[in-house]
mmCIF file of C-alpha atoms and ligand atoms in Angstrom:
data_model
loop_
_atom_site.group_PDB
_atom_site.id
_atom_site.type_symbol
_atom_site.label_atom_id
_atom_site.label_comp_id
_atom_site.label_asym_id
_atom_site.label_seq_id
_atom_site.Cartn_x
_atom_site.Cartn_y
_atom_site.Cartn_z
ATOM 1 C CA UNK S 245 100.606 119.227 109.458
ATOM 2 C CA UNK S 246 97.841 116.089 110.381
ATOM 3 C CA UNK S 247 99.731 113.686 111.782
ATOM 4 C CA UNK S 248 98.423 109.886 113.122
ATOM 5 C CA UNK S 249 100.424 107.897 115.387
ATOM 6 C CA UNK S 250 99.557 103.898 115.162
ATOM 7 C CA UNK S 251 100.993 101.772 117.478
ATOM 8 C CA UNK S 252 100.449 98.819 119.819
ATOM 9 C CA UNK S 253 99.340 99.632 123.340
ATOM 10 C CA UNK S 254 102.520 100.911 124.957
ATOM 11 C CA UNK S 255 104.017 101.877 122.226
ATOM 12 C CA UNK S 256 104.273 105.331 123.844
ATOM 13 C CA UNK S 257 101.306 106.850 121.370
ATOM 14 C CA UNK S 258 100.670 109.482 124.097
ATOM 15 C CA UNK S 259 104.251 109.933 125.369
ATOM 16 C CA UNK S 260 105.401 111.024 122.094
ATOM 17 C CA UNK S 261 101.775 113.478 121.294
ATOM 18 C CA UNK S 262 102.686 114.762 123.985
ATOM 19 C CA UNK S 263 106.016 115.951 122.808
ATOM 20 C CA UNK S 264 104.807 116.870 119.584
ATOM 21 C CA UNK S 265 101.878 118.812 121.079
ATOM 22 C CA UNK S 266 104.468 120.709 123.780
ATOM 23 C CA UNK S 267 107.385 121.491 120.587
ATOM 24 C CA UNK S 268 105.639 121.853 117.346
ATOM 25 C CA UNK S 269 102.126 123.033 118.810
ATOM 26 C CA UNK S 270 100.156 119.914 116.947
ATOM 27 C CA UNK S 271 96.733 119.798 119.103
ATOM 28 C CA UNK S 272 96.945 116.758 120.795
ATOM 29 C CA UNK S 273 93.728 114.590 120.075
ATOM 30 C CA UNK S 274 93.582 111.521 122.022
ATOM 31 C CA UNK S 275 90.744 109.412 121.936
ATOM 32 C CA UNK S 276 91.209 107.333 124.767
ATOM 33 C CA UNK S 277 91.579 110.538 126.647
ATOM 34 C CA UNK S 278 88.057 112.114 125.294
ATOM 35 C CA UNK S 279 86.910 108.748 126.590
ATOM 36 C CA UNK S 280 87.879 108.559 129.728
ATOM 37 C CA UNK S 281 86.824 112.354 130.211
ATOM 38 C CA UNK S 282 83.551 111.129 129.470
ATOM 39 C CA UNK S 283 83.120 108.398 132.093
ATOM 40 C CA UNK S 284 84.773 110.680 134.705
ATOM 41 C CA UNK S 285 81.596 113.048 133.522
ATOM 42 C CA UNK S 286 79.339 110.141 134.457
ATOM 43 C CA UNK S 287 77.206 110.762 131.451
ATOM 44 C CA UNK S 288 74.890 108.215 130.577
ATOM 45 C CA UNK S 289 77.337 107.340 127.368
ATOM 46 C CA UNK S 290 80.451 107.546 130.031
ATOM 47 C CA UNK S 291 78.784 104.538 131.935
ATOM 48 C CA UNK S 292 78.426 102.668 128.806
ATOM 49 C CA UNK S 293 82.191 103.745 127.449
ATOM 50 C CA UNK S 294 83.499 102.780 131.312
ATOM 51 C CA UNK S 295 82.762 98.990 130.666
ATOM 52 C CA UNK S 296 83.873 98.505 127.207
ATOM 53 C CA UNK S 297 87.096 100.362 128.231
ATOM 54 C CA UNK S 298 87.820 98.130 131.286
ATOM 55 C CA UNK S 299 87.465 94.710 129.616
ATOM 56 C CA UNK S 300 90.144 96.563 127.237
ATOM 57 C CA UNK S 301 87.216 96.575 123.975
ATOM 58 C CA UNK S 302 86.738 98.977 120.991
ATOM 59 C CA UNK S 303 84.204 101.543 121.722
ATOM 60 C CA UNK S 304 81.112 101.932 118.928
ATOM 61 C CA UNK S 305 82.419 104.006 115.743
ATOM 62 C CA UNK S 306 79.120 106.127 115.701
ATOM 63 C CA UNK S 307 80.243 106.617 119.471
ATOM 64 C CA UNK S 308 83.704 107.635 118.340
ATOM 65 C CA UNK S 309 82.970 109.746 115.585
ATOM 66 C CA UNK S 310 80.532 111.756 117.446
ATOM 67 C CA UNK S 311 82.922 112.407 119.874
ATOM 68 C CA UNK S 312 85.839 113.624 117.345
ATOM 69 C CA UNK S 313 83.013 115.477 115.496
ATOM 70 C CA UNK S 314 84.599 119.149 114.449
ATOM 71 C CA UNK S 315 87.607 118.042 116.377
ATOM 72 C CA UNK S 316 90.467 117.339 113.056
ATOM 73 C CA UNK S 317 90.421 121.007 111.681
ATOM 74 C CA UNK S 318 93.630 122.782 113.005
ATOM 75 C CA UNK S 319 97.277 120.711 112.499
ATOM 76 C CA UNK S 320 96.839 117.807 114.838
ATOM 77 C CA UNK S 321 98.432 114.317 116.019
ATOM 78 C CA UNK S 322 95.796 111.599 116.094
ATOM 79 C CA UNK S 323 96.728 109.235 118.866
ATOM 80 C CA UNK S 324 94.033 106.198 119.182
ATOM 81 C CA UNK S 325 92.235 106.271 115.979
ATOM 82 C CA UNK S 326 91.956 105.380 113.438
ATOM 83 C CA UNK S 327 92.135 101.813 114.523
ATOM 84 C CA UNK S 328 89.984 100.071 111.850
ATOM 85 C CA UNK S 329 90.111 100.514 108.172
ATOM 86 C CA UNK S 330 86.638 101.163 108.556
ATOM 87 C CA UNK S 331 87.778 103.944 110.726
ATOM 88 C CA UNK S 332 90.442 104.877 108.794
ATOM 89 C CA UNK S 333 87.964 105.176 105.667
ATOM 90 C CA UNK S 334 85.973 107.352 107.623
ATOM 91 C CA UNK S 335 88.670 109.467 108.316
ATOM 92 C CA UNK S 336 89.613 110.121 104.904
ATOM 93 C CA UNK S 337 86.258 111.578 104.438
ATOM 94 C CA UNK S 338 86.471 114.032 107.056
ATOM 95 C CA UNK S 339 90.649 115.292 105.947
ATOM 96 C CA UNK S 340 93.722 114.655 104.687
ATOM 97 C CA UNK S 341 96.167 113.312 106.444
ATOM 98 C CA UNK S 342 100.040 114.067 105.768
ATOM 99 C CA UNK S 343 101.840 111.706 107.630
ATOM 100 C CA UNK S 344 101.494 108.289 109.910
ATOM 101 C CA UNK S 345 104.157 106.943 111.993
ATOM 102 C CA UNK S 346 103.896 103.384 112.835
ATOM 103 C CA UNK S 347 105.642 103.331 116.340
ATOM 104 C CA UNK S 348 106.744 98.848 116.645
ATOM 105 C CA UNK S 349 107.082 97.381 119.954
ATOM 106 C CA UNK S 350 107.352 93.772 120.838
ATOM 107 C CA UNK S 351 104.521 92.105 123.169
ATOM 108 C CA UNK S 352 106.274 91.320 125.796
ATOM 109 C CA UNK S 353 107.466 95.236 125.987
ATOM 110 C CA UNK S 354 104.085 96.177 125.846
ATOM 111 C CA UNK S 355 102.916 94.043 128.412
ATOM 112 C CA UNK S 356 106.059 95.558 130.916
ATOM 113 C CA UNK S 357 105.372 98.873 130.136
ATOM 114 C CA UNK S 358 101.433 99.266 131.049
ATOM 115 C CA UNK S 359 101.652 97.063 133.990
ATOM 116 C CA UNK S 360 103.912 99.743 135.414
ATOM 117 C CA UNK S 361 102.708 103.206 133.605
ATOM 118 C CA UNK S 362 101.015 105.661 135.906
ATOM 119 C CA UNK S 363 99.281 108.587 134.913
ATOM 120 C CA UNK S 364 98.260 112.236 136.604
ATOM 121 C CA UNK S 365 94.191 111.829 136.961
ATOM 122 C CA UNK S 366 93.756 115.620 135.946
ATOM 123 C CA UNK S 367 96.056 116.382 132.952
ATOM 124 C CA UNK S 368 97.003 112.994 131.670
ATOM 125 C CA UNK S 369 101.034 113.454 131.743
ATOM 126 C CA UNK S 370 102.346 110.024 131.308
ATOM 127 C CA UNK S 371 104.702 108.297 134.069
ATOM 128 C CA UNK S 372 106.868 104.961 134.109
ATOM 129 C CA UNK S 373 110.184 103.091 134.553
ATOM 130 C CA UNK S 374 111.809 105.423 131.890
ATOM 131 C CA UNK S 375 110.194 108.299 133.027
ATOM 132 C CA UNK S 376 109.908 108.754 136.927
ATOM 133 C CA UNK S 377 107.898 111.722 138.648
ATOM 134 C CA UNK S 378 110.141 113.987 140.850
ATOM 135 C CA UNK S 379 107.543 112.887 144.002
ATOM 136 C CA UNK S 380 106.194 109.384 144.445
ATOM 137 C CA UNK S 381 102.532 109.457 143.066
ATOM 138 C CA UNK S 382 102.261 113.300 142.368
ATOM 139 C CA UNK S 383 102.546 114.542 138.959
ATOM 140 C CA UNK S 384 105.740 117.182 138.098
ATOM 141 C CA UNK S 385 103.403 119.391 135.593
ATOM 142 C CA UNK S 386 100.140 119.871 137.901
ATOM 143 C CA UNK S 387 100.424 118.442 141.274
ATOM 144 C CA UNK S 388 97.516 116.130 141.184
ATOM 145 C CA UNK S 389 97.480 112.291 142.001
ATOM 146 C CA UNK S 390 98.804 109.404 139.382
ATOM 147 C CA UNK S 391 96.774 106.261 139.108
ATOM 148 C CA UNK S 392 96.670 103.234 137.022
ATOM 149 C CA UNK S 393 94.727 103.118 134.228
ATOM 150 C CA UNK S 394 91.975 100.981 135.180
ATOM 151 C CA UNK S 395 92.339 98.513 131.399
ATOM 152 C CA UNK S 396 96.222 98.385 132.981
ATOM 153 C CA UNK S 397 95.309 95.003 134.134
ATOM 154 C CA UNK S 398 96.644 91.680 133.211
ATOM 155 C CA UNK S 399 92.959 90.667 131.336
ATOM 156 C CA UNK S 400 92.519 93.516 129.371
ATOM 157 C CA UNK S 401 96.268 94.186 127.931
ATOM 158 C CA UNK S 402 95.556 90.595 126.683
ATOM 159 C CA UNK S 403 92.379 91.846 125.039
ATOM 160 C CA UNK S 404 93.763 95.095 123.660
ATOM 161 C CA UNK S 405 96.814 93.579 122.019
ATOM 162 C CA UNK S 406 94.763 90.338 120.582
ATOM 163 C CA UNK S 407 92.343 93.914 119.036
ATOM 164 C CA UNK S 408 95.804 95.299 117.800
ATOM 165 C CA UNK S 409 96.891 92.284 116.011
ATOM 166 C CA UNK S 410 93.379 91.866 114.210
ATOM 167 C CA UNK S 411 91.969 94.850 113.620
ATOM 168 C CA UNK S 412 94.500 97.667 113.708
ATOM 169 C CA UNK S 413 97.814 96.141 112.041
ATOM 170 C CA UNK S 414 95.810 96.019 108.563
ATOM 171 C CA UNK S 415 96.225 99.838 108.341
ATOM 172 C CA UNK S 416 99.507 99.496 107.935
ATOM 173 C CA UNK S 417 99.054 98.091 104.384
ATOM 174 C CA UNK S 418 96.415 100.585 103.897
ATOM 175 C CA UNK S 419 98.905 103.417 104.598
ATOM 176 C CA UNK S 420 101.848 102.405 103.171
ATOM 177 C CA UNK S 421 99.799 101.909 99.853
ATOM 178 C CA UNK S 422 99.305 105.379 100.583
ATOM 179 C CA UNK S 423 102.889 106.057 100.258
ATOM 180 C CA UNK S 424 102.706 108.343 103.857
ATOM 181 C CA UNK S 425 103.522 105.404 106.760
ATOM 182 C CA UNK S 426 107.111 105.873 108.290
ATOM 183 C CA UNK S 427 107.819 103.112 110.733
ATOM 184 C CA UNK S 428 109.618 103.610 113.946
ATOM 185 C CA UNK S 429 111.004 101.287 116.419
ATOM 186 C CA UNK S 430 109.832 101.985 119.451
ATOM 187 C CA UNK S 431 111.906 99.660 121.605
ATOM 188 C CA UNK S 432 114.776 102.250 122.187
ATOM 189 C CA UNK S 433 115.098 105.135 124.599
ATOM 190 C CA UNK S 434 112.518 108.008 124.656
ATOM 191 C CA UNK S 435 114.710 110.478 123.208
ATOM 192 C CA UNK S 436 116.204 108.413 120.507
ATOM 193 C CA UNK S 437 112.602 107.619 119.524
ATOM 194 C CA UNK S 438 111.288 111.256 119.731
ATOM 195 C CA UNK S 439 114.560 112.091 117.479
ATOM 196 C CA UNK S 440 113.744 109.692 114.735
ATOM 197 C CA UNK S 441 109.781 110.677 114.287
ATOM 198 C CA UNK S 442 111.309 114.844 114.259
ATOM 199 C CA UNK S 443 113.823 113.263 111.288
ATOM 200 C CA UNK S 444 111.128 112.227 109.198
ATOM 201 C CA UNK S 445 108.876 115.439 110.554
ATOM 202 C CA UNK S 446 110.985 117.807 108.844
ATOM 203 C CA UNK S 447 111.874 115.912 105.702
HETATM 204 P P1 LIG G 618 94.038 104.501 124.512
HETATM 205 O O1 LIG G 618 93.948 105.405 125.651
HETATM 206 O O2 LIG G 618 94.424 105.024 123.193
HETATM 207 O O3 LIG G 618 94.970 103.309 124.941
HETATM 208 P P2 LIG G 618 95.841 102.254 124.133
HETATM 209 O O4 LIG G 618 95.601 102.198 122.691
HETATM 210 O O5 LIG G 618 95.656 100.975 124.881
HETATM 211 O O6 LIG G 618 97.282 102.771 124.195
HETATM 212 P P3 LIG G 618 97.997 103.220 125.498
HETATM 213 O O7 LIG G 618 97.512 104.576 125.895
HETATM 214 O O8 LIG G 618 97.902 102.131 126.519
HETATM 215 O O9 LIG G 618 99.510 103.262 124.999
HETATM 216 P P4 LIG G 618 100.365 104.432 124.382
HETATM 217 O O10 LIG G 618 100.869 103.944 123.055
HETATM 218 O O11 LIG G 618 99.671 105.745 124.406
HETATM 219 O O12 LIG G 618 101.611 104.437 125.355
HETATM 220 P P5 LIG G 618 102.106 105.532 126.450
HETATM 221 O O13 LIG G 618 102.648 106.729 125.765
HETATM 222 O O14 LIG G 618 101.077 105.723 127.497
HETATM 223 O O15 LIG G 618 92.629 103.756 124.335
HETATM 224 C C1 LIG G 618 91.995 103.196 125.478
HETATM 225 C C2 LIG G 618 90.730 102.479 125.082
HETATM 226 O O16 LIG G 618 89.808 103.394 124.446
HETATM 227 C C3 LIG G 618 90.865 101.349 124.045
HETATM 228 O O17 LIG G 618 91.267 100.141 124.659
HETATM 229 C C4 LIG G 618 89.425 101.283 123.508
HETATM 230 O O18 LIG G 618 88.571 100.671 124.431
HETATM 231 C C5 LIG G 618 89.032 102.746 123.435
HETATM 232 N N1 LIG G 618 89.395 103.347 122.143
HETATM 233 C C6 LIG G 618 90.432 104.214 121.915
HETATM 234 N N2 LIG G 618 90.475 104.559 120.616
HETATM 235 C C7 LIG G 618 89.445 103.901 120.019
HETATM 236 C C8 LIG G 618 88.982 103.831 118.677
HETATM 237 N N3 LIG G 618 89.597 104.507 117.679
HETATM 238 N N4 LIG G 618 87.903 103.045 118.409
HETATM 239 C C9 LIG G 618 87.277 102.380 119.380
HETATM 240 N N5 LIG G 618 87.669 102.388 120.678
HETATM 241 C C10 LIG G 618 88.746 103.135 120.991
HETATM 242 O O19 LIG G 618 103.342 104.734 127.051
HETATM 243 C C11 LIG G 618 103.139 103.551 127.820
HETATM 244 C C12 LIG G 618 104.200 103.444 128.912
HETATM 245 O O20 LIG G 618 105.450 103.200 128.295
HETATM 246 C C13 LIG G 618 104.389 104.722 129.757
HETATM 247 O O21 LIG G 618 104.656 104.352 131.077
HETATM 248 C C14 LIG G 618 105.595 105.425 129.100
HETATM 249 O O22 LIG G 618 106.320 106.235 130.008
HETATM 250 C C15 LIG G 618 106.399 104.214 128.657
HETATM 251 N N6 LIG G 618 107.221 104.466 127.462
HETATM 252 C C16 LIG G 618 106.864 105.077 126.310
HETATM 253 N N7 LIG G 618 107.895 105.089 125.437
HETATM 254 C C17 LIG G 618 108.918 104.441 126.058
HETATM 255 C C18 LIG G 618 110.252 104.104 125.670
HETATM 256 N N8 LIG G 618 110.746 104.443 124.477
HETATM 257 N N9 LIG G 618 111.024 103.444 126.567
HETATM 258 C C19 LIG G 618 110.542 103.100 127.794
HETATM 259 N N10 LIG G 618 109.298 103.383 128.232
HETATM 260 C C20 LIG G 618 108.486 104.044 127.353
HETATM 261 MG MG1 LIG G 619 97.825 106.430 125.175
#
């Protein structure tokens, strides 16, 4: 099954990949991680990606698209992209996509919910009110140190959500005209959450 997840930053995109990825084996592709993989490379592109990223910015398609290149060919979930119709067009040349769950949140949940995520530097496991780490600071699964996301600042949620609103809520149309969007509120509990996107999974 190829699965997308759309939602606003916070919405828990990666919390819930993650959980799809660990019980029903769908490869986990996040773009934002293959992004910030590349600036911890220091590649020439990872400087470039480092700054867009901070001041909370789409990266370049050609920049994306490269990267996802030979990436969407086993079952996957697709969290971060598309996040344009022109991305989304794209997309549809490349494979065919089964379902998309539109995860809602409110702003103002969004905004409380990445000023206090953490996350492990090394594996990307995803920490935060709802979802402490046994030791202060030290992820559960590998032992390495959790940060803030450096675009986990006050400026850039503001510029990431204003990006959601404009340029990324317009795929909703576009996939419920494709009779495969299922929305999910995302304002309740983990769990209940994770229990309503398996519902519609194995309908
Ligand atoms: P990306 O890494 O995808 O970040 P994002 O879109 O800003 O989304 P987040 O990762 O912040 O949120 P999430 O929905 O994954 O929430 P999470 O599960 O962590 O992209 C980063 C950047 O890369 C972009 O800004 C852009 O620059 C670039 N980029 C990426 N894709 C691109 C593209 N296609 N084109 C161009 N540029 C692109 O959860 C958040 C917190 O909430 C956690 O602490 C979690 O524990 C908590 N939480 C989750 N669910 C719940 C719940 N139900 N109750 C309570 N807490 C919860
Ligand atoms: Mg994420």
């Amino acid at each position: 099954m190829k699965i997308i997840l759309i939602g606003m930053q916070g919405s828990g995109k990666g919390t819930y990949a993650k959980l799809l990825n660990e019980i029903y084996h769908l490869e986990h592709i996040s773009i934002g991680d293959i992004l910030r993989n590349e600036v911890n490379k220091k590649s020439k592109i990872g400087l470039q990606i480092d700054e867009i990223l901070k001041k909370g910015e789409l990266v370049d398609d050609k920049i994306i698209l490269d990267l996802l290149e030979n990436k969407l060919k086993n079952n996957f979930v697709l969290d971060g992209f598309p996040r344009t119709i022109k991305q989304a067009r794209e997309l549809e040349k490349i494979t065919k996509i089964d379902k998309v769950f539109y995860i809602t949140l409110k702003d103002e949940t969004a905004i409380k919910r990445l000023t206090t995520r953490i996350q492990c530097e090394k594996c990307g496991a995803i920490y935060g009110n709802r979802k402490k780490p046994l030791n202060d600071n030290i992820c559960d699964i590998c032992g390495s140190k959790l940060i803030k996301r450096p675009d986990d600042n006050e400026e850039s949620i503001k510029k990431r959500l204003e990006i959601f609103h404009k340029e990324t809520k317009p795929l909703i149309d576009f996939y419920i005209k494709k009779k495969i969007l299922i929305k999910i509120v995302g304002e309740k509990t983990i769990d209940k959450v994770f229990s309503k996107i398996e519902e519609y999974l194995n309908k």
